[in-house]
CSV table of C-alpha atoms in Angstrom, one decimal:
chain,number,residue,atom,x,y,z
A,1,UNK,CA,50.2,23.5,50.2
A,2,UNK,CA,46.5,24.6,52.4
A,3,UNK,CA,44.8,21.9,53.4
A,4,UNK,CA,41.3,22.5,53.6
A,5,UNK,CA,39.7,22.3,57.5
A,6,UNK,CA,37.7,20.3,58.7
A,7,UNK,CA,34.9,22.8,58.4
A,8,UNK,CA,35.1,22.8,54.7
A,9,UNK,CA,35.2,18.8,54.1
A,10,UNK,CA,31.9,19.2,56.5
A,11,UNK,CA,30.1,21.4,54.1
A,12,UNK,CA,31.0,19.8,51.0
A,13,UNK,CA,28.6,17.5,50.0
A,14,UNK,CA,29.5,14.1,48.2
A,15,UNK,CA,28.2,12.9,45.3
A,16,UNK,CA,28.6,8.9,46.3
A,17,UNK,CA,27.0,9.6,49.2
A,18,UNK,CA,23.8,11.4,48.1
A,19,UNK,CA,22.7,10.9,44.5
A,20,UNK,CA,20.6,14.1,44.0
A,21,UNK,CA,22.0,17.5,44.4
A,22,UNK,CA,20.5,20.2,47.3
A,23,UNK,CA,18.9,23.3,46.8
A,24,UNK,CA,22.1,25.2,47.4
A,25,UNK,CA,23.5,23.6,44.7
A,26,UNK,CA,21.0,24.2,42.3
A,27,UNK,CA,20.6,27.7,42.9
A,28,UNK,CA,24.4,28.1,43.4
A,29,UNK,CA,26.3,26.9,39.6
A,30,UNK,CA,30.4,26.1,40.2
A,31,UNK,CA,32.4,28.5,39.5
A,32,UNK,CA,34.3,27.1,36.9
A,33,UNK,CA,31.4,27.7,34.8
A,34,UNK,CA,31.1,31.2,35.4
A,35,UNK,CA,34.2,31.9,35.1
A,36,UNK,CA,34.3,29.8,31.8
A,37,UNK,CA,35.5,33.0,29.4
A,38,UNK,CA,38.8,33.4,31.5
A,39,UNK,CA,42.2,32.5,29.5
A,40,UNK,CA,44.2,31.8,32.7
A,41,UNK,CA,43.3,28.8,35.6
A,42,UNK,CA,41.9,29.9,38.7
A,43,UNK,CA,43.7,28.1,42.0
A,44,UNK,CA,41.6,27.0,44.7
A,45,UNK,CA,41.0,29.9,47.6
A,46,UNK,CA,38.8,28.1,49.7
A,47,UNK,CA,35.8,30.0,49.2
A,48,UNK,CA,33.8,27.7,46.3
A,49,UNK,CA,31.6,25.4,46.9
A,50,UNK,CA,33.8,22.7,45.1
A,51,UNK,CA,37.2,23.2,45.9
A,52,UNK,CA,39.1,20.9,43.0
A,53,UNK,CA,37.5,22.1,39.8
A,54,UNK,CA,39.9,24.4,38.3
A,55,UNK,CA,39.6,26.3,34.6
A,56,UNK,CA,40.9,24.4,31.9
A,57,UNK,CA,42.6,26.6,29.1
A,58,UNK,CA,40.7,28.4,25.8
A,59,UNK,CA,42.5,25.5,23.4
A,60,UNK,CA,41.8,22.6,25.2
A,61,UNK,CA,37.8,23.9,24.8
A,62,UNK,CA,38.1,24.5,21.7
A,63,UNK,CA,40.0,20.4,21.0
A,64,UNK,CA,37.1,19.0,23.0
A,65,UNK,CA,34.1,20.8,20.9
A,66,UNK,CA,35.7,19.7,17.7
A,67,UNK,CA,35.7,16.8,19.1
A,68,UNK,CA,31.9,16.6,20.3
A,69,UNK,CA,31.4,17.6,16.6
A,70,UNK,CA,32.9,14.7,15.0
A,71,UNK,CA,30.9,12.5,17.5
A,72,UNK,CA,27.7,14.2,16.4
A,73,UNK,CA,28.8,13.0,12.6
A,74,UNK,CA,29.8,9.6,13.1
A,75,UNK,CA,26.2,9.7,15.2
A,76,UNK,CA,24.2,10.8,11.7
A,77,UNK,CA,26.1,8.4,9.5
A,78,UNK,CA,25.1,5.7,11.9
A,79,UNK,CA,21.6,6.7,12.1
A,80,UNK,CA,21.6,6.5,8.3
A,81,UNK,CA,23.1,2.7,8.0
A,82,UNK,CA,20.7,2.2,10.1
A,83,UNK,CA,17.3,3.4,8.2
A,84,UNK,CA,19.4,1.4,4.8
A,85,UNK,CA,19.2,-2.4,4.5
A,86,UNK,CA,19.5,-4.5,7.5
A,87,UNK,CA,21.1,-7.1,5.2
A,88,UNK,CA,23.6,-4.0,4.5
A,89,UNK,CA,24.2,-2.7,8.0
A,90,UNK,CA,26.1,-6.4,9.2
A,91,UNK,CA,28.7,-5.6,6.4
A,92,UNK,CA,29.4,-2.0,6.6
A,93,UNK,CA,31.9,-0.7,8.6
A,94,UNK,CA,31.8,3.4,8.9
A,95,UNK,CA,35.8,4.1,9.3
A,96,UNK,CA,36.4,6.9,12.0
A,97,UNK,CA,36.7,10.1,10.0
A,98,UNK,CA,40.3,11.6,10.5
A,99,UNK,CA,40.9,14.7,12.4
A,100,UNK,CA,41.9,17.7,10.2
A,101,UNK,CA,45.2,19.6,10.6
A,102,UNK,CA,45.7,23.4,11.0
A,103,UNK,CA,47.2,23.7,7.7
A,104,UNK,CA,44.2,21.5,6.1
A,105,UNK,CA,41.9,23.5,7.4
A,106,UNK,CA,43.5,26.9,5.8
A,107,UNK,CA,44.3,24.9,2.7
A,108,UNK,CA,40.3,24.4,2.9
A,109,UNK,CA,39.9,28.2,3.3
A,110,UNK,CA,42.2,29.5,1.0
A,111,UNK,CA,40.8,27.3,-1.8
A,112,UNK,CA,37.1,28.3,-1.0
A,113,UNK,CA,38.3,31.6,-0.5
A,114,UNK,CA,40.1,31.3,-4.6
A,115,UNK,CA,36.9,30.3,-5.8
A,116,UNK,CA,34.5,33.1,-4.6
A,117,UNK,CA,37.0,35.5,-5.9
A,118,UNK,CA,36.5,33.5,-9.7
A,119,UNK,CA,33.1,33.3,-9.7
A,120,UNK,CA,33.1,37.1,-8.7
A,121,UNK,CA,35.1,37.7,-11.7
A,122,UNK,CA,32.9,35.9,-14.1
A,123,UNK,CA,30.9,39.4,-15.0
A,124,UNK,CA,28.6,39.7,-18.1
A,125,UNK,CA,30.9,41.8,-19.7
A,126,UNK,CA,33.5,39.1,-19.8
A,127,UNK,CA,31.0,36.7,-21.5
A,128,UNK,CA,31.8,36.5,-25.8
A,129,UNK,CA,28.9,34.9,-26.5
A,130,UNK,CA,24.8,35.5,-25.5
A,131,UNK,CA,23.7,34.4,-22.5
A,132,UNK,CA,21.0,33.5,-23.6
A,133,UNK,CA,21.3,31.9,-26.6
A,134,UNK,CA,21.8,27.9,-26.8
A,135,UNK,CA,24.5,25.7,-25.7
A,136,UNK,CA,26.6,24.1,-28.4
A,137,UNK,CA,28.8,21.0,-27.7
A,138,UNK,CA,31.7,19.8,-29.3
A,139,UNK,CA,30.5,17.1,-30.6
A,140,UNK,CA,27.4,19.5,-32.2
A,141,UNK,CA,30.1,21.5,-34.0
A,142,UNK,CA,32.3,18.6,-35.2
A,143,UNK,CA,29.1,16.6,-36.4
A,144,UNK,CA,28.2,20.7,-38.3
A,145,UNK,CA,31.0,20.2,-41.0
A,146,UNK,CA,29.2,16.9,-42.2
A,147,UNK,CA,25.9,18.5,-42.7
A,148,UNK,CA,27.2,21.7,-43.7
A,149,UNK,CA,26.2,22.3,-47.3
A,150,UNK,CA,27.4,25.2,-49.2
A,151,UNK,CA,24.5,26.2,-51.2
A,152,UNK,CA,21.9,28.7,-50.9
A,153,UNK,CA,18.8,27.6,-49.1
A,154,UNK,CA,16.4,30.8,-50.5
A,155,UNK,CA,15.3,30.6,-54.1
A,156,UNK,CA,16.0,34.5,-56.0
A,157,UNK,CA,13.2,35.8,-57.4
A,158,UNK,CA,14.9,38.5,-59.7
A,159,UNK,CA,18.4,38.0,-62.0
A,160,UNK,CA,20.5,40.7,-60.0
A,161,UNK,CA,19.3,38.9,-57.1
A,162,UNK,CA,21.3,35.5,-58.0
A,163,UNK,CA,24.0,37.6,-59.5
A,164,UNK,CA,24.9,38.7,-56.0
A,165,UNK,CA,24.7,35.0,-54.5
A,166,UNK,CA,27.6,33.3,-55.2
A,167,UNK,CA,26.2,29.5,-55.3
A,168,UNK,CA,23.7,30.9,-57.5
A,169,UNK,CA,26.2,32.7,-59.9
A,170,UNK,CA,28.2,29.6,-59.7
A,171,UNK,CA,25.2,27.6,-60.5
A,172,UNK,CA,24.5,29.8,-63.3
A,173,UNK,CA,28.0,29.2,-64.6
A,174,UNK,CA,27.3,25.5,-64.7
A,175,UNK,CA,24.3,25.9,-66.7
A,176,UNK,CA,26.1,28.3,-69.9
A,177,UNK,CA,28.9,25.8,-69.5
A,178,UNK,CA,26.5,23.2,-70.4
A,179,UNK,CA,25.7,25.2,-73.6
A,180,UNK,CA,29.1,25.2,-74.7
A,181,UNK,CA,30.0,21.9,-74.1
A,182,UNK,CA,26.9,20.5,-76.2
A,183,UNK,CA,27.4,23.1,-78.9
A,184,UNK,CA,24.0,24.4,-78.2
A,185,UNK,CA,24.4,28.1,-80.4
A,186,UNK,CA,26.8,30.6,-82.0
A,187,UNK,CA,26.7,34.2,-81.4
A,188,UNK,CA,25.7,36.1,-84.6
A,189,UNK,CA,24.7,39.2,-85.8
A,190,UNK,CA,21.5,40.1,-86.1
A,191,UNK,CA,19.8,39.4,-89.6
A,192,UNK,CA,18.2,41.8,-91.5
A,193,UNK,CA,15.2,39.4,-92.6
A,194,UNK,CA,15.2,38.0,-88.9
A,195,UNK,CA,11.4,38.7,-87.5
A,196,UNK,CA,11.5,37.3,-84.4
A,197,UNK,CA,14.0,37.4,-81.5
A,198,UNK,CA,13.0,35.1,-78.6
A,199,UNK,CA,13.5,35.9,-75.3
A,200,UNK,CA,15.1,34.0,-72.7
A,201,UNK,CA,15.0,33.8,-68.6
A,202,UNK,CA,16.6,32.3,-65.8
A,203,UNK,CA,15.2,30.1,-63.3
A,204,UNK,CA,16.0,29.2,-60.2
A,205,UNK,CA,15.2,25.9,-58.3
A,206,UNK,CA,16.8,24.4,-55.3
A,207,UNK,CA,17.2,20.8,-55.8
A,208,UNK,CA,15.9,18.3,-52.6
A,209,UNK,CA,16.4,14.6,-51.7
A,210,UNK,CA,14.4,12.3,-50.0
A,211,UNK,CA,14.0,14.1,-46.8
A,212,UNK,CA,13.7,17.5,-48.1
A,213,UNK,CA,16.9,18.6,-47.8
A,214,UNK,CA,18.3,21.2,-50.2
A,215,UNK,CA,21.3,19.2,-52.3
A,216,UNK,CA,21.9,21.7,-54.8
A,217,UNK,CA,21.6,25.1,-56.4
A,218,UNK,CA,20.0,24.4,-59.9
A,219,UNK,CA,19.8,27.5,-62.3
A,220,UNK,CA,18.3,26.9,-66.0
A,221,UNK,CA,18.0,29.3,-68.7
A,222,UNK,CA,14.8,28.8,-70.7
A,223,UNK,CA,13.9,30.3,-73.9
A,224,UNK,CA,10.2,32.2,-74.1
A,225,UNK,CA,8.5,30.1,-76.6
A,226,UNK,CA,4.9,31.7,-76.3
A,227,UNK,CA,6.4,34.5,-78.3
A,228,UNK,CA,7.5,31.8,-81.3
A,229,UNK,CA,6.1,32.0,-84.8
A,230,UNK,CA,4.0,28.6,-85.8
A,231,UNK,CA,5.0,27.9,-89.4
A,232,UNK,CA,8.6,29.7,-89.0
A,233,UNK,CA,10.3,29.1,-86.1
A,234,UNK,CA,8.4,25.5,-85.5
A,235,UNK,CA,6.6,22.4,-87.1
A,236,UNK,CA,5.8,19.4,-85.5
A,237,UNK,CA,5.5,19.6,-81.5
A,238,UNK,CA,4.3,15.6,-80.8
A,239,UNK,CA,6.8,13.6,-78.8
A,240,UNK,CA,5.7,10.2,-77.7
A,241,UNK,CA,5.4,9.6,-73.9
A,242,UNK,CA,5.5,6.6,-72.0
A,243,UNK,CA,2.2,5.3,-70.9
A,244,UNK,CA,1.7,4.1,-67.2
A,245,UNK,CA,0.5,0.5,-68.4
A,246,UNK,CA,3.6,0.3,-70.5
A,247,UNK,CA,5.6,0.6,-67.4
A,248,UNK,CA,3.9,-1.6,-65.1
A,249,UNK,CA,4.2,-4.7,-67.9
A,250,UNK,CA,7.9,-4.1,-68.3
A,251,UNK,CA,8.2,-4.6,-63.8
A,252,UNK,CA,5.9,-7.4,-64.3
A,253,UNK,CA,8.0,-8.9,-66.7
A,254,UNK,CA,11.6,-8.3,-65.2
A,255,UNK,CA,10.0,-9.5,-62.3
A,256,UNK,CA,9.6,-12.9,-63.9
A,257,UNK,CA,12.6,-13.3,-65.7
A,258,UNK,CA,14.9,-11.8,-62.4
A,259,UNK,CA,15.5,-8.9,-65.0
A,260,UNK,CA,18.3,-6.3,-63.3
A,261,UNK,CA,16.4,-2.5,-63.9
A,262,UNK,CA,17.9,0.5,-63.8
A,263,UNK,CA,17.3,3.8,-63.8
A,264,UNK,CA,18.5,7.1,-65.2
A,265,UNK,CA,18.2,10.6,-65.4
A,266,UNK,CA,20.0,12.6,-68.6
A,267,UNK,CA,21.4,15.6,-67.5
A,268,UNK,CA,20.3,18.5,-70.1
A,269,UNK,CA,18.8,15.9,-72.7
A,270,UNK,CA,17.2,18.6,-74.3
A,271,UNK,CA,20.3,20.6,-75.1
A,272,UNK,CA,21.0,17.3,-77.1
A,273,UNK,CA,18.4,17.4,-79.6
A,274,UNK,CA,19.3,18.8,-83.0
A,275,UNK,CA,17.1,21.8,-84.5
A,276,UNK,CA,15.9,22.1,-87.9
A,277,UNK,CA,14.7,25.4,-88.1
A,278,UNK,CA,16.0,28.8,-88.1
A,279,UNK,CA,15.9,30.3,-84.4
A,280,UNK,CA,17.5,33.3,-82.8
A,281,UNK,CA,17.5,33.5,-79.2
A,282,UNK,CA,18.3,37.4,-77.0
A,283,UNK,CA,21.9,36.9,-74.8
A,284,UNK,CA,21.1,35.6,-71.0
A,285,UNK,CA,20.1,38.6,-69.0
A,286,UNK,CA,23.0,39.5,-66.6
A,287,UNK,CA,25.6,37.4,-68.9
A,288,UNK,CA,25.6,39.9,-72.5
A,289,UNK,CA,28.9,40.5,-74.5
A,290,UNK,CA,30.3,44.1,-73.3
A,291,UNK,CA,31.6,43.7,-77.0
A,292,UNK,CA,28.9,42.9,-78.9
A,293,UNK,CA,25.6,43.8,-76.7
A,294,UNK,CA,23.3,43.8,-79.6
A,295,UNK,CA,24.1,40.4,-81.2
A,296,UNK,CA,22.3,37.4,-81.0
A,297,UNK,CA,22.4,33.6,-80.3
A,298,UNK,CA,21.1,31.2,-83.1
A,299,UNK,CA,20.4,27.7,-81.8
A,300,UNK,CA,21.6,24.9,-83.5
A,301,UNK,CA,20.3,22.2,-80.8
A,302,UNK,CA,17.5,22.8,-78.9
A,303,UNK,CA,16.6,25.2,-75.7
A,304,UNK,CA,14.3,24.1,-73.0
A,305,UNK,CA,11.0,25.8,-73.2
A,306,UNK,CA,10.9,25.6,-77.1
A,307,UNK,CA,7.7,24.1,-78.4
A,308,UNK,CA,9.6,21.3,-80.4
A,309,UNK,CA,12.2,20.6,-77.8
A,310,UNK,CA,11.0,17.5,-76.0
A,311,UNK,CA,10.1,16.1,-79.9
A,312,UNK,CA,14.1,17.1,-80.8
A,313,UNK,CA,15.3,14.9,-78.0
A,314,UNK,CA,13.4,12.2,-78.9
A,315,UNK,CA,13.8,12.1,-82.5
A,316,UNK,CA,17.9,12.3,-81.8
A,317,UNK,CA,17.8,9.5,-78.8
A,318,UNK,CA,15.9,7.2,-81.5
A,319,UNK,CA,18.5,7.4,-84.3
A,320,UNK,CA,20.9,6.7,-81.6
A,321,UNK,CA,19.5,3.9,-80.8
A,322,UNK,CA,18.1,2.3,-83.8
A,323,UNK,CA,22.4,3.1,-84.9
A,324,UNK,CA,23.4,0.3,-81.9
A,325,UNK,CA,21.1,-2.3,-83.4
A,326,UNK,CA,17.9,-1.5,-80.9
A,327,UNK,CA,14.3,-2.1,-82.6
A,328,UNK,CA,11.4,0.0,-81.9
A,329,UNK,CA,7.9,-1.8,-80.1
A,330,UNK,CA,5.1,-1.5,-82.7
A,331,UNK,CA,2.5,-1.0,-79.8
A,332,UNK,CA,4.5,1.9,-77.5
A,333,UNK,CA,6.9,3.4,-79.6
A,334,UNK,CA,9.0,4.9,-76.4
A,335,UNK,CA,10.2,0.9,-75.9
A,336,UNK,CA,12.9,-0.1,-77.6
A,337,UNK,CA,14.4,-3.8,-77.8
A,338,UNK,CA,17.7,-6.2,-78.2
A,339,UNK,CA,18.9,-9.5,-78.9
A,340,UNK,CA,22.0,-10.0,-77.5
A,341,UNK,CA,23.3,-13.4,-78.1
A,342,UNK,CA,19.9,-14.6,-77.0
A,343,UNK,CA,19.8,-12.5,-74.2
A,344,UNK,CA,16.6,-9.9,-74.2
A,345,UNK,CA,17.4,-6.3,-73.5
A,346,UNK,CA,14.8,-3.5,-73.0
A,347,UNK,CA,15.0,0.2,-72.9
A,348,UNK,CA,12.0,2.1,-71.9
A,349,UNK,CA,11.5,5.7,-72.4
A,350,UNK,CA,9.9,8.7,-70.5
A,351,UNK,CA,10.8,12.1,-71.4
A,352,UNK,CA,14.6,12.5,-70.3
A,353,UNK,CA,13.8,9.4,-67.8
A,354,UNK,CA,15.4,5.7,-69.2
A,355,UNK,CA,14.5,2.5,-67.2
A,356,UNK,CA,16.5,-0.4,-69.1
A,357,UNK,CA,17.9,-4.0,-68.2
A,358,UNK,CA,18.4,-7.5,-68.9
A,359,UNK,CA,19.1,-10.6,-67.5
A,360,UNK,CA,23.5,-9.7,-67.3
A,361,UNK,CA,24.6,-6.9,-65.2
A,362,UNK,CA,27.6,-6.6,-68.0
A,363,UNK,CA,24.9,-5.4,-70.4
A,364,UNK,CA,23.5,-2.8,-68.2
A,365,UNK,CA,27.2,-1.6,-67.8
A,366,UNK,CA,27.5,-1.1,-71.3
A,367,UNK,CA,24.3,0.5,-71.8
A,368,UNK,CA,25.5,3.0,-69.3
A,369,UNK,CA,28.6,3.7,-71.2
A,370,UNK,CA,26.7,4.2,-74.3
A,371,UNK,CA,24.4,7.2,-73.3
């Protein structure tokens, strides 16, 4: 081991001693600094200015600026207790923040490494759907099934039109089923002394409730009656309607008496209303016989748009009525009355519209059953 002479601990100045450093120091840095980018420690030779500072190595460096780092963090975090509550800052207690490992640190890099590489991946190309169209949730496509309907939502304006539809064909189906169920006509040949052969044609309505919403597809088949004969194919065309007064005495009255009203709607009432004269009717357009393409229908109950079909109906829902015992009102003939052991029941009439009640539910129930 050198011991330094006593020249050297001469020229050395002391820190105790004096509290500001000389010019020679300032313009002379150590030399550990400048030799700060050397892997290996430098021994002592003499020759600096300060003879005990020796390199440190490149790991221990890097240790102590991680180090300064986390300092500087815990720092921040306690600036920012500081600018919160002050009722807050007595309670909190920032933790130390743990020193990462090697292997968490790759871990860290490998992972944000991973992810790059997938959103790299995620091209346009790759993408099923448009980019630009909207977002649907899962709860938007199980909520779609309940509010899906499956009808048609555009009204056709020409037969071959619905004929391609499906919910209109089907509706369309509905409505000749209807015809055979109430017996509406026969298929017949054409007479010899038949003059007239009245036309029919389809149309096409979409049904709505409340709130505008399209329930269903409704397709009726109507018979031309501007091209009927007045004499021959019919008589009478007066069907009593329901006046607006009428209506409002029988509220005010079930009103009074805690009278249970209901309301209903006939489904095809027309098609139940007996003819009396001789009528002939052309096939539907889109539905003729491949057998027999040049017979005819003849009616034998009435076809809606037929100048005595809303007088038919009403004629055949009168007998039925007057049949269960109902009398007729002398004033409004559309309102029709019962006794029922001393229980008033009344049936009002307008068009294929029926408001009735009484006093009992039970004979509203039967009433029901009846029509």
């Amino acid at each position: 081991m050198v011991e330094p002479s006593s020249s050297q601990h001469q020229q050395t100045p002391s820190l105790e001693a004096n509290d500001a450093p000389t010019q020679e120091q300032e313009q002379d840095p150590p030399s550990s600094v400048q030799d700060q980018g050397q892997d290996q420690p430098r021994i002592h030779d003499g020759s600096d200015e300060y003879p005990f500072n020796i390199l440190l190595p490149l790991n221990n460096v890097q240790d102590q600026a991680h180090d300064d780092e986390h300092s500087q963090e815990i720092e921040e975090d306690q600036v920012e207790v500081q600018d919160g509550d002050p009722s807050d800052q007595v309670d909190q207690v920032i933790p130390p923040r743990p020193r990462r490992t090697k292997e968490e640190i790759e871990t860290r890099r490998l992972a944000i490494r991973d992810r790059n590489l997938e959103i790299l991946e995620h091209t346009r190309e790759k993408v099923l759907s448009d980019v630009r169209g909207r977002v649907s949730t899962r709860r938007q496509l199980a909520n779609f099934s309940n509010h899906h309907a499956y009808i048609s939502l555009v009204e056709p304006k020409k037969v071959f039109e619905a004929l391609e539809d499906p919910d209109w064909l089907k509706a369309m189906h509905d409505e000749l089923n209807n015809f055979k169920r109430n017996k509406v006509w026969t298929l017949v040949e054409k007479p010899k002394e038949c003059r007239n052969v009245i036309g029919t044609k389809w149309i096409f309505k979409n049904k709505q409730d409340e709130f505008g919403i399209v329930v269903r597809n409704k397709a009726r088949l109507i018979a031309q009656g501007f091209s009927q004969i007045e004499g021959i194919e019919f008589g009478e065309t007066y069907a009593p309607v329901a006046r607006l007064e009428s209506i409002h005495i029988l509220l005010a009255y079930a009103s009074h008496h805690n009278f249970k009203l209901q309301q209903m709607d006939v489904r095809s009432a027309f098609l139940n209303g007996p003819l009396h004269e001789e009528v002939y009717v052309k096939q539907p357009p889109g539905f003729e016989d491949p057998d027999f393409p040049n017979h005819v229908y003849k009616l034998d109950k009435a076809l809606y748009g037929l100048k005595q079909a809303p007088r038919a109906w009403y004629e055949h829902l009168k007998e039925l009525l007057i049949d269960r015992g109902f009398d007729v009102g002398l004033i409004d003939p559309t309102l029709f009355t019962k006794r029922v052991n001393g229980e008033l029941f009344v049936c009002q009439l307008y068009v294929d519209d029926i408001i009735f009640g009484s006093a009992k539910k039970a004979f509203n129930d039967e009433f029901s059953k009846l029509t």
